[in-house]
Amino acid sequence: MAYFKKCTDAETPNQAYTPAKVVKSDFKVDIWSLQLGKRLKAVAAESGPEQSPGEKLFYGSCTLCHAAPHPSDFTYKQWKGITNSMFPRAGLNEKDRNLVLDFLQKNAKKG
């Protein structure tokens, strides 16, 4: 956990590079009692509609090297430039590339 607060006194020394204070607690958490697997399955079951083939390829193959950006983060023209280097690294064939481009075109930022 981290704690942040708004700077109210700009004259105090910069503490940005001061290591955080570690606070130890004797509080014990039984992680098995949280039933995380059961909860994850429940969330996955409610995840909504099935992904299109192009969407599956985009998130399953094309975004492995970097954090997955949302398709609407870029225009289709920008995606065309990005995919020039993304597709070879993902190892997609021409058919799969076209599926991803169709997905991106439908979901890209308009403009």
mmCIF file with all atom_site columns, C-alpha atoms in Angstrom:
data_model
loop_
_atom_site.group_PDB
_atom_site.id
_atom_site.type_symbol
_atom_site.label_atom_id
_atom_site.label_alt_id
_atom_site.label_comp_id
_atom_site.label_asym_id
_atom_site.label_entity_id
_atom_site.label_seq_id
_atom_site.pdbx_PDB_ins_code
_atom_site.Cartn_x
_atom_site.Cartn_y
_atom_site.Cartn_z
_atom_site.occupancy
_atom_site.B_iso_or_equiv
_atom_site.pdbx_formal_charge
_atom_site.auth_seq_id
_atom_site.auth_comp_id
_atom_site.auth_asym_id
_atom_site.auth_atom_id
_atom_site.pdbx_PDB_model_num
ATOM 1   C CA . MET A 1 1   ? 0.000   0.000   0.000   1.00 0.00 ? 1   MET A CA 1
ATOM 2   C CA . ALA A 1 2   ? 1.093   3.551   -0.524  1.00 0.00 ? 2   ALA A CA 1
ATOM 3   C CA . TYR A 1 3   ? 0.106   6.857   0.968   1.00 0.00 ? 3   TYR A CA 1
ATOM 4   C CA . PHE A 1 4   ? 0.067   10.097  -0.976  1.00 0.00 ? 4   PHE A CA 1
ATOM 5   C CA . LYS A 1 5   ? -0.773  13.591  0.095   1.00 0.00 ? 5   LYS A CA 1
ATOM 6   C CA . LYS A 1 6   ? -1.013  16.924  -1.642  1.00 0.00 ? 6   LYS A CA 1
ATOM 7   C CA . CYS A 1 7   ? 1.978   19.218  -1.227  1.00 0.00 ? 7   CYS A CA 1
ATOM 8   C CA . THR A 1 8   ? 0.893   22.089  1.015   1.00 0.00 ? 8   THR A CA 1
ATOM 9   C CA . ASP A 1 9   ? 4.363   23.496  1.736   1.00 0.00 ? 9   ASP A CA 1
ATOM 10  C CA . ALA A 1 10  ? 6.637   23.797  -1.305  1.00 0.00 ? 10  ALA A CA 1
ATOM 11  C CA . GLU A 1 11  ? 9.518   24.942  0.908   1.00 0.00 ? 11  GLU A CA 1
ATOM 12  C CA . THR A 1 12  ? 10.015  21.550  2.563   1.00 0.00 ? 12  THR A CA 1
ATOM 13  C CA . PRO A 1 13  ? 12.776  19.308  1.188   1.00 0.00 ? 13  PRO A CA 1
ATOM 14  C CA . ASN A 1 14  ? 11.932  17.067  -1.781  1.00 0.00 ? 14  ASN A CA 1
ATOM 15  C CA . GLN A 1 15  ? 11.355  13.566  -0.459  1.00 0.00 ? 15  GLN A CA 1
ATOM 16  C CA . ALA A 1 16  ? 10.633  11.934  -3.810  1.00 0.00 ? 16  ALA A CA 1
ATOM 17  C CA . TYR A 1 17  ? 13.760  9.780   -3.596  1.00 0.00 ? 17  TYR A CA 1
ATOM 18  C CA . THR A 1 18  ? 13.547  8.974   0.087   1.00 0.00 ? 18  THR A CA 1
ATOM 19  C CA . PRO A 1 19  ? 12.863  5.271   0.582   1.00 0.00 ? 19  PRO A CA 1
ATOM 20  C CA . ALA A 1 20  ? 9.422   4.464   1.878   1.00 0.00 ? 20  ALA A CA 1
ATOM 21  C CA . LYS A 1 21  ? 8.986   3.640   5.525   1.00 0.00 ? 21  LYS A CA 1
ATOM 22  C CA . VAL A 1 22  ? 8.176   -0.051  5.929   1.00 0.00 ? 22  VAL A CA 1
ATOM 23  C CA . VAL A 1 23  ? 5.582   -0.812  8.563   1.00 0.00 ? 23  VAL A CA 1
ATOM 24  C CA . LYS A 1 24  ? 5.341   -4.398  9.682   1.00 0.00 ? 24  LYS A CA 1
ATOM 25  C CA . SER A 1 25  ? 2.145   -5.864  10.989  1.00 0.00 ? 25  SER A CA 1
ATOM 26  C CA . ASP A 1 26  ? 1.406   -8.938  13.049  1.00 0.00 ? 26  ASP A CA 1
ATOM 27  C CA . PHE A 1 27  ? -1.975  -9.239  11.328  1.00 0.00 ? 27  PHE A CA 1
ATOM 28  C CA . LYS A 1 28  ? -2.289  -12.631 9.642   1.00 0.00 ? 28  LYS A CA 1
ATOM 29  C CA . VAL A 1 29  ? -4.383  -13.190 6.507   1.00 0.00 ? 29  VAL A CA 1
ATOM 30  C CA . ASP A 1 30  ? -5.595  -16.646 5.623   1.00 0.00 ? 30  ASP A CA 1
ATOM 31  C CA . ILE A 1 31  ? -5.470  -16.363 1.826   1.00 0.00 ? 31  ILE A CA 1
ATOM 32  C CA . TRP A 1 32  ? -7.229  -19.713 1.371   1.00 0.00 ? 32  TRP A CA 1
ATOM 33  C CA . SER A 1 33  ? -10.280 -18.416 3.195   1.00 0.00 ? 33  SER A CA 1
ATOM 34  C CA . LEU A 1 34  ? -10.628 -15.639 0.597   1.00 0.00 ? 34  LEU A CA 1
ATOM 35  C CA . GLN A 1 35  ? -11.582 -18.242 -2.038  1.00 0.00 ? 35  GLN A CA 1
ATOM 36  C CA . LEU A 1 36  ? -9.854  -16.260 -4.789  1.00 0.00 ? 36  LEU A CA 1
ATOM 37  C CA . GLY A 1 37  ? -10.105 -19.046 -7.385  1.00 0.00 ? 37  GLY A CA 1
ATOM 38  C CA . LYS A 1 38  ? -13.848 -19.343 -6.901  1.00 0.00 ? 38  LYS A CA 1
ATOM 39  C CA . ARG A 1 39  ? -14.254 -15.559 -7.126  1.00 0.00 ? 39  ARG A CA 1
ATOM 40  C CA . LEU A 1 40  ? -12.122 -15.338 -10.274 1.00 0.00 ? 40  LEU A CA 1
ATOM 41  C CA . LYS A 1 41  ? -14.196 -18.007 -11.991 1.00 0.00 ? 41  LYS A CA 1
ATOM 42  C CA . ALA A 1 42  ? -17.381 -16.141 -11.083 1.00 0.00 ? 42  ALA A CA 1
ATOM 43  C CA . VAL A 1 43  ? -16.037 -12.903 -12.563 1.00 0.00 ? 43  VAL A CA 1
ATOM 44  C CA . ALA A 1 44  ? -14.835 -14.675 -15.717 1.00 0.00 ? 44  ALA A CA 1
ATOM 45  C CA . ALA A 1 45  ? -18.268 -16.221 -16.212 1.00 0.00 ? 45  ALA A CA 1
ATOM 46  C CA . GLU A 1 46  ? -19.818 -12.737 -16.146 1.00 0.00 ? 46  GLU A CA 1
ATOM 47  C CA . SER A 1 47  ? -17.228 -11.204 -18.462 1.00 0.00 ? 47  SER A CA 1
ATOM 48  C CA . GLY A 1 48  ? -19.742 -10.406 -21.165 1.00 0.00 ? 48  GLY A CA 1
ATOM 49  C CA . PRO A 1 49  ? -19.932 -11.194 -24.865 1.00 0.00 ? 49  PRO A CA 1
ATOM 50  C CA . GLU A 1 50  ? -17.564 -13.475 -26.738 1.00 0.00 ? 50  GLU A CA 1
ATOM 51  C CA . GLN A 1 51  ? -14.517 -11.800 -28.270 1.00 0.00 ? 51  GLN A CA 1
ATOM 52  C CA . SER A 1 52  ? -14.257 -11.587 -32.040 1.00 0.00 ? 52  SER A CA 1
ATOM 53  C CA . PRO A 1 53  ? -11.425 -13.567 -33.692 1.00 0.00 ? 53  PRO A CA 1
ATOM 54  C CA . GLY A 1 54  ? -9.524  -10.326 -34.374 1.00 0.00 ? 54  GLY A CA 1
ATOM 55  C CA . GLU A 1 55  ? -9.944  -9.179  -30.774 1.00 0.00 ? 55  GLU A CA 1
ATOM 56  C CA . LYS A 1 56  ? -8.664  -12.539 -29.467 1.00 0.00 ? 56  LYS A CA 1
ATOM 57  C CA . LEU A 1 57  ? -5.604  -12.294 -31.709 1.00 0.00 ? 57  LEU A CA 1
ATOM 58  C CA . PHE A 1 58  ? -4.968  -8.674  -30.723 1.00 0.00 ? 58  PHE A CA 1
ATOM 59  C CA . TYR A 1 59  ? -5.029  -9.336  -26.978 1.00 0.00 ? 59  TYR A CA 1
ATOM 60  C CA . GLY A 1 60  ? -3.605  -12.864 -27.178 1.00 0.00 ? 60  GLY A CA 1
ATOM 61  C CA . SER A 1 61  ? -0.709  -12.329 -29.595 1.00 0.00 ? 61  SER A CA 1
ATOM 62  C CA . CYS A 1 62  ? -0.167  -8.692  -30.467 1.00 0.00 ? 62  CYS A CA 1
ATOM 63  C CA . THR A 1 63  ? 0.020   -7.203  -26.987 1.00 0.00 ? 63  THR A CA 1
ATOM 64  C CA . LEU A 1 64  ? 2.409   -9.683  -25.388 1.00 0.00 ? 64  LEU A CA 1
ATOM 65  C CA . CYS A 1 65  ? 5.448   -7.402  -25.697 1.00 0.00 ? 65  CYS A CA 1
ATOM 66  C CA . HIS A 1 66  ? 3.809   -4.348  -24.137 1.00 0.00 ? 66  HIS A CA 1
ATOM 67  C CA . ALA A 1 67  ? 0.878   -3.457  -21.947 1.00 0.00 ? 67  ALA A CA 1
ATOM 68  C CA . ALA A 1 68  ? -2.283  -3.884  -23.948 1.00 0.00 ? 68  ALA A CA 1
ATOM 69  C CA . PRO A 1 69  ? -3.479  -0.476  -25.118 1.00 0.00 ? 69  PRO A CA 1
ATOM 70  C CA . HIS A 1 70  ? -7.156  -0.025  -25.752 1.00 0.00 ? 70  HIS A CA 1
ATOM 71  C CA . PRO A 1 71  ? -7.904  0.097   -29.501 1.00 0.00 ? 71  PRO A CA 1
ATOM 72  C CA . SER A 1 72  ? -9.452  3.546   -29.063 1.00 0.00 ? 72  SER A CA 1
ATOM 73  C CA . ASP A 1 73  ? -6.125  4.913   -27.773 1.00 0.00 ? 73  ASP A CA 1
ATOM 74  C CA . PHE A 1 74  ? -5.017  5.416   -31.396 1.00 0.00 ? 74  PHE A CA 1
ATOM 75  C CA . THR A 1 75  ? -6.573  6.242   -34.752 1.00 0.00 ? 75  THR A CA 1
ATOM 76  C CA . TYR A 1 76  ? -6.703  3.547   -37.422 1.00 0.00 ? 76  TYR A CA 1
ATOM 77  C CA . LYS A 1 77  ? -3.930  5.334   -39.320 1.00 0.00 ? 77  LYS A CA 1
ATOM 78  C CA . GLN A 1 78  ? -1.750  5.217   -36.194 1.00 0.00 ? 78  GLN A CA 1
ATOM 79  C CA . TRP A 1 79  ? -2.559  1.525   -35.746 1.00 0.00 ? 79  TRP A CA 1
ATOM 80  C CA . LYS A 1 80  ? -1.471  0.853   -39.330 1.00 0.00 ? 80  LYS A CA 1
ATOM 81  C CA . GLY A 1 81  ? 1.958   2.265   -38.423 1.00 0.00 ? 81  GLY A CA 1
ATOM 82  C CA . ILE A 1 82  ? 2.139   0.416   -35.102 1.00 0.00 ? 82  ILE A CA 1
ATOM 83  C CA . THR A 1 83  ? 1.178   -2.938  -36.598 1.00 0.00 ? 83  THR A CA 1
ATOM 84  C CA . ASN A 1 84  ? 4.069   -2.805  -39.093 1.00 0.00 ? 84  ASN A CA 1
ATOM 85  C CA . SER A 1 85  ? 6.393   -3.854  -36.276 1.00 0.00 ? 85  SER A CA 1
ATOM 86  C CA . MET A 1 86  ? 3.797   -5.568  -34.089 1.00 0.00 ? 86  MET A CA 1
ATOM 87  C CA . PHE A 1 87  ? 2.617   -8.206  -36.579 1.00 0.00 ? 87  PHE A CA 1
ATOM 88  C CA . PRO A 1 88  ? 6.037   -9.730  -37.398 1.00 0.00 ? 88  PRO A CA 1
ATOM 89  C CA . ARG A 1 89  ? 6.869   -10.067 -33.686 1.00 0.00 ? 89  ARG A CA 1
ATOM 90  C CA . ALA A 1 90  ? 3.471   -11.687 -33.071 1.00 0.00 ? 90  ALA A CA 1
ATOM 91  C CA . GLY A 1 91  ? 4.057   -14.124 -35.954 1.00 0.00 ? 91  GLY A CA 1
ATOM 92  C CA . LEU A 1 92  ? 0.650   -13.516 -37.550 1.00 0.00 ? 92  LEU A CA 1
ATOM 93  C CA . ASN A 1 93  ? -0.143  -14.735 -41.041 1.00 0.00 ? 93  ASN A CA 1
ATOM 94  C CA . GLU A 1 94  ? -1.918  -12.524 -43.588 1.00 0.00 ? 94  GLU A CA 1
ATOM 95  C CA . LYS A 1 95  ? -5.398  -13.794 -42.666 1.00 0.00 ? 95  LYS A CA 1
ATOM 96  C CA . ASP A 1 96  ? -4.820  -13.154 -38.949 1.00 0.00 ? 96  ASP A CA 1
ATOM 97  C CA . ARG A 1 97  ? -3.346  -9.720  -39.667 1.00 0.00 ? 97  ARG A CA 1
ATOM 98  C CA . ASN A 1 98  ? -6.489  -8.783  -41.560 1.00 0.00 ? 98  ASN A CA 1
ATOM 99  C CA . LEU A 1 99  ? -8.691  -9.978  -38.682 1.00 0.00 ? 99  LEU A CA 1
ATOM 100 C CA . VAL A 1 100 ? -6.765  -7.791  -36.238 1.00 0.00 ? 100 VAL A CA 1
ATOM 101 C CA . LEU A 1 101 ? -6.852  -4.802  -38.600 1.00 0.00 ? 101 LEU A CA 1
ATOM 102 C CA . ASP A 1 102 ? -10.632 -5.211  -38.994 1.00 0.00 ? 102 ASP A CA 1
ATOM 103 C CA . PHE A 1 103 ? -11.007 -5.260  -35.204 1.00 0.00 ? 103 PHE A CA 1
ATOM 104 C CA . LEU A 1 104 ? -8.799  -2.191  -34.849 1.00 0.00 ? 104 LEU A CA 1
ATOM 105 C CA . GLN A 1 105 ? -10.595 -0.297  -37.592 1.00 0.00 ? 105 GLN A CA 1
ATOM 106 C CA . LYS A 1 106 ? -13.965 -0.846  -35.888 1.00 0.00 ? 106 LYS A CA 1
ATOM 107 C CA . ASN A 1 107 ? -12.652 0.201   -32.479 1.00 0.00 ? 107 ASN A CA 1
ATOM 108 C CA . ALA A 1 108 ? -9.988  2.836   -33.222 1.00 0.00 ? 108 ALA A CA 1
ATOM 109 C CA . LYS A 1 109 ? -10.245 6.448   -32.151 1.00 0.00 ? 109 LYS A CA 1
ATOM 110 C CA . LYS A 1 110 ? -12.220 8.426   -34.680 1.00 0.00 ? 110 LYS A CA 1
ATOM 111 C CA . GLY A 1 111 ? -10.454 11.389  -36.136 1.00 0.00 ? 111 GLY A CA 1
#
